[in-house]
Amino acid sequence: MSLWEYANPVKFLGLSARLQPYLWAAAGLCVTVGLVWGFFWTPDDFRQGSTVKIIYLHVPAALMAINAWFMMLVTSLIWLVRRHHVSALAAKAAAPVGITMTLIALVTGAIWGQPMWGTWWAWDPRLTSFLILFLFYLGYIALWEAIDDPDTAADLTSVLCLVGSVFAVLSRYAVNFWNQGLHQGTSVPVATGGRTVADVFWYPLLISMVGFGLLFLALVLYRTGTEIRLRRSRALLARSRGDA
Amino acid sequence: MIALLRRDLMLAFRAGGGFGLGLAFFLIVTVLVPFSVGPQSDLLSTIAPGVLWLGALLACLLSLDRLLALDFEDGTLDLLATAPLPLEAALSIKALSHWLTTGLPLVIAAPVLGVMLNLAPAGFIWVIASLALGTPALSVIGTFGAALTVGIKRGGLLMSLLVLPLYVPTLIFGAEAARRGAIGLDGTTPLILLAGITLGTIALMPFASAAVLRMTLR
Amino acid sequence: MIALLRRDLMLAFRAGGGFGLGLAFFLIVTVLVPFSVGPQSDLLSTIAPGVLWLGALLACLLSLDRLLALDFEDGTLDLLATAPLPLEAALSIKALSHWLTTGLPLVIAAPVLGVMLNLAPAGFIWVIASLALGTPALSVIGTFGAALTVGIKRGGLLMSLLVLPLYVPTLIFGAEAARRGAIGLDGTTPLILLAGITLGTIALMPFASAAVLRMTLR
Amino acid sequence: MPELGKYATEVLAAYGASLTLLAGLVLLTLRKGRRARAELARIEARKDA
Amino acid sequence: MALCIQGVAVARGGVPVLSGVSFTVAPGTALILRGPNGAGKTTLLRTIAGLQPPLSGRIDGAEETIAYAGHADGLKAMLSVTENLTFWAQVFGQSDIDAALAAYQLDPLADRLAGTLSAGQKRRLGLARLMVTGRPIWVLDEPTVSLDAQAVAMFAQAVTAHLAAGGMALIATHIDLGLNAETFDITPYRAQPEQRSGASDEAFL
Amino acid sequence: MALCIQGVAVARGGVPVLSGVSFTVAPGTALILRGPNGAGKTTLLRTIAGLQPPLSGRIDGAEETIAYAGHADGLKAMLSVTENLTFWAQVFGQSDIDAALAAYQLDPLADRLAGTLSAGQKRRLGLARLMVTGRPIWVLDEPTVSLDAQAVAMFAQAVTAHLAAGGMALIATHIDLGLNAETFDITPYRAQPEQRSGASDEAFL
Ligand code: HEM
Ligand SMILES: Nc1ncnc2c1ncn2[C@@H]1O[C@H](COP(=O)(O)OP(=O)(O)OP(=O)(O)O)[C@@H](O)[C@H]1O
Ligand SMILES: Nc1ncnc2c1ncn2[C@@H]1O[C@H](COP(=O)(O)OP(=O)(O)OP(=O)(O)O)[C@@H](O)[C@H]1O
Ligand SMILES: [Mg+2]
Ligand SMILES: [Mg+2]
């Protein structure tokens, strides 16, 4: 049996209905544990004081914001190449989650910036490119909303997602060229090969990251189901109109 | 009256109705400013009040072309002109709904964008006050411009051209009040003048707009 | 190909065709800047390159909504899609004619407006060079945005929202080159990067635009 | 409650804002999902009737 | 009160198209306007509805008494049938839309967005709008475009009921509506070049 | 080469409207498509012209051979009749527009801006455009809308001449064109709910 079978909406609904209880439970558990641990039982950093506690929100949200866009890119490609509806609808479902994550990263970053850098906002490359990512999400969602025909909307938003990704990467380099920043480098091990935070901060952070990832998955599955049902309502209505 | 207002607001919130697009444009313009003038925070904080005013003005301007043109194309304006509601009242309502869906969100968003532009803390209250007092004038004057160009296909750019000069006094007083406030001076005088302009345009412009619209519908 | 270019240019020059409107908008925005940020000449000359770039970008943007929408409404696009001319070529031509009627006049007008904004003498050549290299990219990217929103009524503001983030790299390199030039530094590196973006978009974007347009026409 | 020191406002604001955003997202998602289910059920009932 | 047109001349795009038109529509009666394409029916009706001034002549009884329906229906695609109708009812100070919905058999469509209606259904909604205005004089420009036979019958019945209640109707059309009404052919009133007085460019002649 | 349609199904707005349509148009012949409003004629013609993909079935002989004329004429109001026609001729690699002007008696109007033409004259110009494409297959959607009797005759003559030169024509219309051609009624091919396979939203049913 191939993975593509789940591109059938009914199959997909069945699978996601079976998966979702576990996903929601795991996501709730990890997010709660990660955040509670981080908030209540970690020491303050000697330099940053209690503001390190923001990291348990900031980093997972930032990570998921980027991953959500990446997921949309992949599902858009699948839609354009193989025209599986679930794929397009999953991209549509992920966008609002992604934009919320972006917003959380921006807001927590801004709040963090005030004590650390003495300013809410600086035109640092990483911050700036996040802002641009936010704009891309906005445009993507607005385009989905503006087009009536669902297939055309899926096509157009997919192309926008592809072109937007290229330009988002371009912007990232342009912004780097334009201004050197204040922001920390990454400390996620896969990115640097070793990590720079102490274990006391790292474990709750890791749990929180996993939790945000699971929460993202659960939300996207649920929202995709919603989109499928809306599409089905629409199709049924169109049929009944055609029969009349 | 209430019916017209409610319908316009409802349409703005429905899919494709354009609510929030003005806001998004405002956001984008403000974001592009640092890219174009550079990221130095002191420079940004000097020009912040002006940029916020200019951005709000452009966002208002760009959302004007849906104010009347859609109603013209589907015949609603013809029918409204023959309805018992005076055209002056109808246009005032349209200006009000434009302000509610465009101007008001801009006023509310301005502080956030002010943060991004390093606006001096003393300036926030002045920027908000001047925008809150000034944007209604932008909507009312804009309605006049929209009425002038309603029959012209894709008249957007032409309308900008007609309306922008009319926006100059509002912009001058509004930006002046915001600027003075931001450097710690007292901006009351320009603010009062701005309020005067707003009241004057609200009282008089609808008559000009209605007169112009009657001519275009003819 | 030539026929399409000639027709588009002819239409732009006829009454209501929109030639010069972009230019006028550019002019007005640049004139409004001193009103909003205040008249100090050193401040103005610091931000002059950025303002010129931002003004040019907005003027380009606002003239985009007539690029394809009019042809869509009167059925020309349907007929062009069935004509022997590949749609990619047709869209490249349209982008070219947009550049000739909007971008090129902006490049030519920029020095005049630079004088009004107290642009440093060393900066003129850099501003012109960067605009000349960068505005074609703006037209080509804009054509993509126009193709995305062509079927949407009054899609102008939505198009701005989609296109502006795509303009960011072009704006950054263009304004950076102009800014460096104006303060006497060497702007060659950003200028080369800008040229790279322009060439890349000219080579690749028409395919994306044509694909998108085929989807909307369907 | 841990001792947050002089940065209490910032930390609490960050947690408050983020959790509000997350809760809002989840609630909106669930509400939209329930509405879609109800709508579909209504249409299918009408079709079968 | 009757609608009374006396010696009216009308122009379109600065060029006079009709002159010397006179007729009266009494309460309880309808008048059908006829004439070939481009004769000036639309221009005349818009003038009577007060959307443009006549070049000369008098129009009596048209103040705040006219409900006009032209080529465009004034419907919003993103509002439902009920919302569209309620809006127009409120603009004209009325509140009851049920009679209008029933007369054009729009009840089954009441919750559909107007943009998802077919052309004929849209037209039916546009005509239903007349019934919520409460105005005595209906001025209609080709009301039956894109309607099928059944819908034309609904329309004829609605007009008959309106007339029976003391209303009036002035209808420009090319087809037979099955109404019991007088016909008025505007062809003889076409403005002749030499008669064209009062046009806005007269001063240049 | 003939235009050959085999078992084609088409959809509009995601809903299949026709299925299993098959016919052939041989060189020198015309085919008249008939069917009530909303039957799917426009959708079928757009599919054949290549503007949208069919759901299923084959369309042969339609590559770079079709001149399509739909509801909109693709005319620019601010260009003159000659300029409009010359533009389309050049797009299709032709140069001679005199025959087209003559066939539709457009010579007296040659220097008028298209925006100042009447609806019927605009339509004549739109049809004249077909003659400058040099394409063998004309695919026409209600070509005679707003034409008067004389202009319909001009059109019939132009089609006859095109057929005599080995061309083909596929015409959707509601009225009698006075052409000597076969008729094809699409009503029986309406997609039935249970037959509706291949629609984009099929997966959701
Ligand atoms: C408002 C804007 C901000 C945005 C958009 C932002 C964005 C990001 C992103 C995308 C990451 C993930 C990078 C990665 O792990 O590779 C990150 C990590 C991080 N950010 Fe921010 N940030 C902002 C402000 C701040 C501020 C003000 C601080 C504190 C001084 C801060 C401290 C951190 C830390 C400590 C990390 C973790 C880096 C690591 O992995 O070690 N951020 N931020
Ligand atoms: N914008 C315009 N500028 C100049 N002349 C115009 C304009 N619009 C219409 N005309 C001319 O005015 C005359 C009257 O037009 P009108 O629309 O009143 O005719 P009508 O009787 O309603 O025709 P139809 O039966 O086709 O609706 C026509 O000859 C037309 O060519
Ligand atoms: N945008 C749309 N979304 C959904 N359905 C549509 C859309 N446009 C048309 N339809 C439906 O598709 C069907 C076919 O339409 P089409 O335009 O092909 O009919 P037609 O035979 O050309 O009719 P006419 O004789 O009126 O031109 C109709 O039933 C119509 O209601
Ligand atoms: Mg008429
Ligand atoms: Mg049709």
Short mmCIF file of C-alpha atoms in Angstrom, two decimals, chain F:
data_model
loop_
_atom_site.label_atom_id
_atom_site.label_comp_id
_atom_site.label_asym_id
_atom_site.label_seq_id
_atom_site.Cartn_x
_atom_site.Cartn_y
_atom_site.Cartn_z
CA MET F 1 -7.21 18.11 -41.47
CA ALA F 2 -10.50 17.60 -39.68
CA LEU F 3 -11.39 18.63 -36.13
CA CYS F 4 -12.20 15.46 -34.24
CA ILE F 5 -13.78 15.34 -30.79
CA GLN F 6 -13.99 11.94 -29.09
CA GLY F 7 -15.77 11.24 -25.84
CA VAL F 8 -14.96 14.63 -24.35
CA ALA F 9 -16.19 15.59 -20.87
CA VAL F 10 -15.93 19.17 -19.66
CA ALA F 11 -16.41 20.89 -16.30
CA ARG F 12 -17.16 24.43 -15.14
CA GLY F 13 -16.39 25.63 -11.66
CA GLY F 14 -15.38 22.09 -10.69
CA VAL F 15 -18.74 20.60 -11.73
CA PRO F 16 -18.92 18.45 -14.88
CA VAL F 17 -21.48 19.82 -17.32
CA LEU F 18 -21.07 17.63 -20.41
CA SER F 19 -19.74 14.14 -20.93
CA GLY F 20 -19.22 11.76 -23.82
CA VAL F 21 -19.42 14.39 -26.55
CA SER F 22 -18.13 13.13 -29.91
CA PHE F 23 -18.32 14.75 -33.33
CA THR F 24 -16.15 15.55 -36.31
CA VAL F 25 -15.96 18.68 -38.40
CA ALA F 26 -14.55 17.94 -41.84
CA PRO F 27 -12.81 20.54 -44.02
CA GLY F 28 -15.32 22.60 -45.93
CA THR F 29 -18.14 22.00 -43.45
CA ALA F 30 -19.65 23.80 -40.51
CA LEU F 31 -21.32 22.44 -37.42
CA ILE F 32 -23.94 24.32 -35.44
CA LEU F 33 -24.02 23.60 -31.70
CA ARG F 34 -27.37 23.93 -30.02
CA GLY F 35 -28.66 23.59 -26.49
CA PRO F 36 -30.60 25.59 -23.91
CA ASN F 37 -29.02 28.23 -21.71
CA GLY F 38 -26.55 26.76 -19.28
CA ALA F 39 -26.23 23.53 -21.24
CA GLY F 40 -22.47 23.95 -21.54
CA LYS F 41 -21.87 25.29 -25.02
CA THR F 42 -19.49 28.00 -23.92
CA THR F 43 -17.57 25.56 -21.74
CA LEU F 44 -17.23 23.08 -24.59
CA LEU F 45 -16.02 25.70 -27.05
CA ARG F 46 -13.46 27.08 -24.62
CA THR F 47 -12.18 23.57 -24.06
CA ILE F 48 -11.84 22.96 -27.79
CA ALA F 49 -10.05 26.28 -28.21
CA GLY F 50 -7.53 25.09 -25.63
CA LEU F 51 -8.39 27.60 -22.93
CA GLN F 52 -9.18 24.87 -20.42
CA PRO F 53 -8.32 21.18 -20.31
CA PRO F 54 -11.05 18.56 -20.87
CA LEU F 55 -11.85 16.21 -17.98
CA SER F 56 -11.48 13.26 -20.29
CA GLY F 57 -11.58 12.40 -23.98
CA ARG F 58 -9.52 13.45 -27.00
CA ILE F 59 -9.52 16.56 -29.12
CA ASP F 60 -7.59 16.13 -32.37
CA GLY F 61 -6.66 18.69 -34.95
CA ALA F 62 -7.01 21.68 -32.66
CA GLU F 63 -3.33 22.55 -32.36
CA GLU F 64 -2.61 26.05 -33.70
CA THR F 65 -5.50 25.80 -36.10
CA ILE F 66 -8.25 27.53 -34.18
CA ALA F 67 -9.49 31.10 -34.23
CA TYR F 68 -11.78 31.58 -31.25
CA ALA F 69 -14.38 34.31 -30.78
CA GLY F 70 -16.20 34.37 -27.46
CA HIS F 71 -18.61 36.71 -25.75
CA ALA F 72 -15.95 39.45 -25.46
CA ASP F 73 -14.39 40.85 -28.61
CA GLY F 74 -10.90 41.78 -27.46
CA LEU F 75 -11.19 45.28 -28.89
CA LYS F 76 -9.50 48.32 -27.45
CA ALA F 77 -11.79 51.32 -27.13
CA MET F 78 -8.94 53.76 -27.67
CA LEU F 79 -7.65 52.20 -30.91
CA SER F 80 -9.28 52.77 -34.28
CA VAL F 81 -10.93 50.01 -36.28
CA THR F 82 -7.92 49.69 -38.56
CA GLU F 83 -5.47 49.66 -35.66
CA ASN F 84 -7.40 46.95 -33.85
CA LEU F 85 -7.57 44.78 -36.93
CA THR F 86 -3.94 45.35 -37.89
CA PHE F 87 -2.83 44.35 -34.42
CA TRP F 88 -4.60 41.01 -34.54
CA ALA F 89 -3.39 40.39 -38.08
CA GLN F 90 0.20 40.91 -36.97
CA VAL F 91 -0.20 38.68 -33.94
CA PHE F 92 -1.25 35.90 -36.29
CA GLY F 93 1.50 36.73 -38.77
CA GLN F 94 -0.79 38.14 -41.45
CA SER F 95 -0.80 41.56 -43.01
CA ASP F 96 -3.82 42.04 -45.25
CA ILE F 97 -6.87 43.49 -43.55
CA ASP F 98 -8.71 44.96 -46.54
CA ALA F 99 -10.70 41.83 -47.33
CA ALA F 100 -11.93 41.66 -43.75
CA LEU F 101 -12.91 45.33 -43.73
CA ALA F 102 -14.79 44.88 -46.98
CA ALA F 103 -16.61 41.71 -45.95
CA TYR F 104 -18.21 43.43 -42.98
CA GLN F 105 -18.61 46.84 -44.64
CA LEU F 106 -16.33 48.44 -42.11
CA ASP F 107 -14.56 50.74 -44.59
CA PRO F 108 -16.65 53.80 -43.71
CA LEU F 109 -15.81 53.22 -40.06
CA ALA F 110 -12.11 52.45 -40.58
CA ASP F 111 -10.83 55.51 -38.74
CA ARG F 112 -13.36 55.55 -35.88
CA LEU F 113 -12.17 54.61 -32.42
CA ALA F 114 -13.62 51.23 -31.48
CA GLY F 115 -15.06 52.74 -28.30
CA THR F 116 -17.38 54.99 -30.32
CA LEU F 117 -18.93 52.12 -32.30
CA SER F 118 -22.38 50.77 -31.59
CA ALA F 119 -22.68 47.27 -30.15
CA GLY F 120 -23.52 45.78 -33.54
CA GLN F 121 -20.62 47.52 -35.25
CA LYS F 122 -18.28 46.31 -32.51
CA ARG F 123 -19.48 42.80 -33.09
CA ARG F 124 -18.87 43.12 -36.83
CA LEU F 125 -15.33 44.21 -36.08
CA GLY F 126 -14.91 41.25 -33.75
CA LEU F 127 -16.02 38.90 -36.50
CA ALA F 128 -13.80 40.60 -39.07
CA ARG F 129 -10.91 39.69 -36.79
CA LEU F 130 -11.48 36.02 -37.67
CA MET F 131 -10.68 36.71 -41.29
CA VAL F 132 -7.24 38.14 -40.51
CA THR F 133 -6.10 35.17 -38.43
CA GLY F 134 -5.55 32.88 -41.40
CA ARG F 135 -6.61 29.95 -39.21
CA PRO F 136 -8.68 27.16 -40.78
CA ILE F 137 -11.06 26.43 -37.87
CA TRP F 138 -13.38 29.12 -36.59
CA VAL F 139 -14.81 28.41 -33.16
CA LEU F 140 -17.59 30.91 -32.52
CA ASP F 141 -19.71 31.42 -29.41
CA GLU F 142 -22.98 33.17 -30.24
CA PRO F 143 -21.44 35.27 -32.99
CA THR F 144 -24.61 37.09 -33.99
CA VAL F 145 -25.48 38.66 -30.65
CA SER F 146 -26.67 42.25 -31.24
CA LEU F 147 -26.32 42.01 -35.01
CA ASP F 148 -29.19 43.18 -37.22
CA ALA F 149 -30.54 41.12 -40.14
CA GLN F 150 -28.23 42.67 -42.70
CA ALA F 151 -25.14 42.00 -40.62
CA VAL F 152 -26.23 38.40 -40.01
CA ALA F 153 -26.31 37.99 -43.78
CA MET F 154 -22.78 39.40 -44.05
CA PHE F 155 -21.66 36.91 -41.45
CA ALA F 156 -23.32 33.98 -43.23
CA GLN F 157 -21.62 34.99 -46.44
CA ALA F 158 -18.23 35.25 -44.75
CA VAL F 159 -18.63 31.78 -43.26
CA THR F 160 -19.73 30.33 -46.59
CA ALA F 161 -16.68 31.81 -48.30
CA HIS F 162 -14.42 30.45 -45.55
CA LEU F 163 -15.91 26.96 -45.97
CA ALA F 164 -15.60 27.13 -49.73
CA ALA F 165 -11.87 27.78 -49.25
CA GLY F 166 -11.59 24.54 -47.25
CA GLY F 167 -12.05 26.05 -43.82
CA MET F 168 -14.17 24.72 -40.96
CA ALA F 169 -16.53 26.36 -38.49
CA LEU F 170 -18.03 25.33 -35.17
CA ILE F 171 -20.75 27.72 -34.10
CA ALA F 172 -22.85 27.83 -30.93
CA THR F 173 -26.02 29.81 -31.44
CA HIS F 174 -29.69 30.09 -30.52
CA ILE F 175 -30.94 31.62 -33.75
CA ASP F 176 -31.11 30.55 -37.38
CA LEU F 177 -28.05 31.74 -39.28
CA GLY F 178 -29.21 30.79 -42.77
CA LEU F 179 -26.17 28.53 -43.14
CA ASN F 180 -26.21 25.22 -44.93
CA ALA F 181 -24.78 23.14 -42.08
CA GLU F 182 -25.42 20.21 -39.83
CA THR F 183 -26.74 20.76 -36.33
CA PHE F 184 -25.50 19.09 -33.17
CA ASP F 185 -27.67 19.24 -30.05
CA ILE F 186 -25.67 18.88 -26.85
CA THR F 187 -28.67 18.46 -24.55
CA PRO F 188 -28.40 14.61 -24.45
CA TYR F 189 -24.79 14.84 -23.31
CA ARG F 190 -25.48 16.70 -20.12
CA ALA F 191 -23.46 15.10 -17.39
CA GLN F 192 -25.69 13.05 -15.10
CA PRO F 193 -24.94 13.15 -11.38
CA GLU F 194 -24.10 9.45 -11.32
CA GLN F 195 -21.97 9.67 -14.47
CA ARG F 196 -20.01 12.58 -13.23
CA SER F 197 -16.57 11.15 -13.10
CA GLY F 198 -13.33 12.97 -13.36
CA ALA F 199 -14.46 16.23 -11.86
CA SER F 200 -11.89 17.94 -9.74
CA ASP F 201 -13.99 17.55 -6.63
CA GLU F 202 -14.90 13.93 -7.32
CA ALA F 203 -12.62 12.83 -4.54
CA PHE F 204 -14.78 14.66 -2.05
CA LEU F 205 -18.02 12.87 -2.86
#
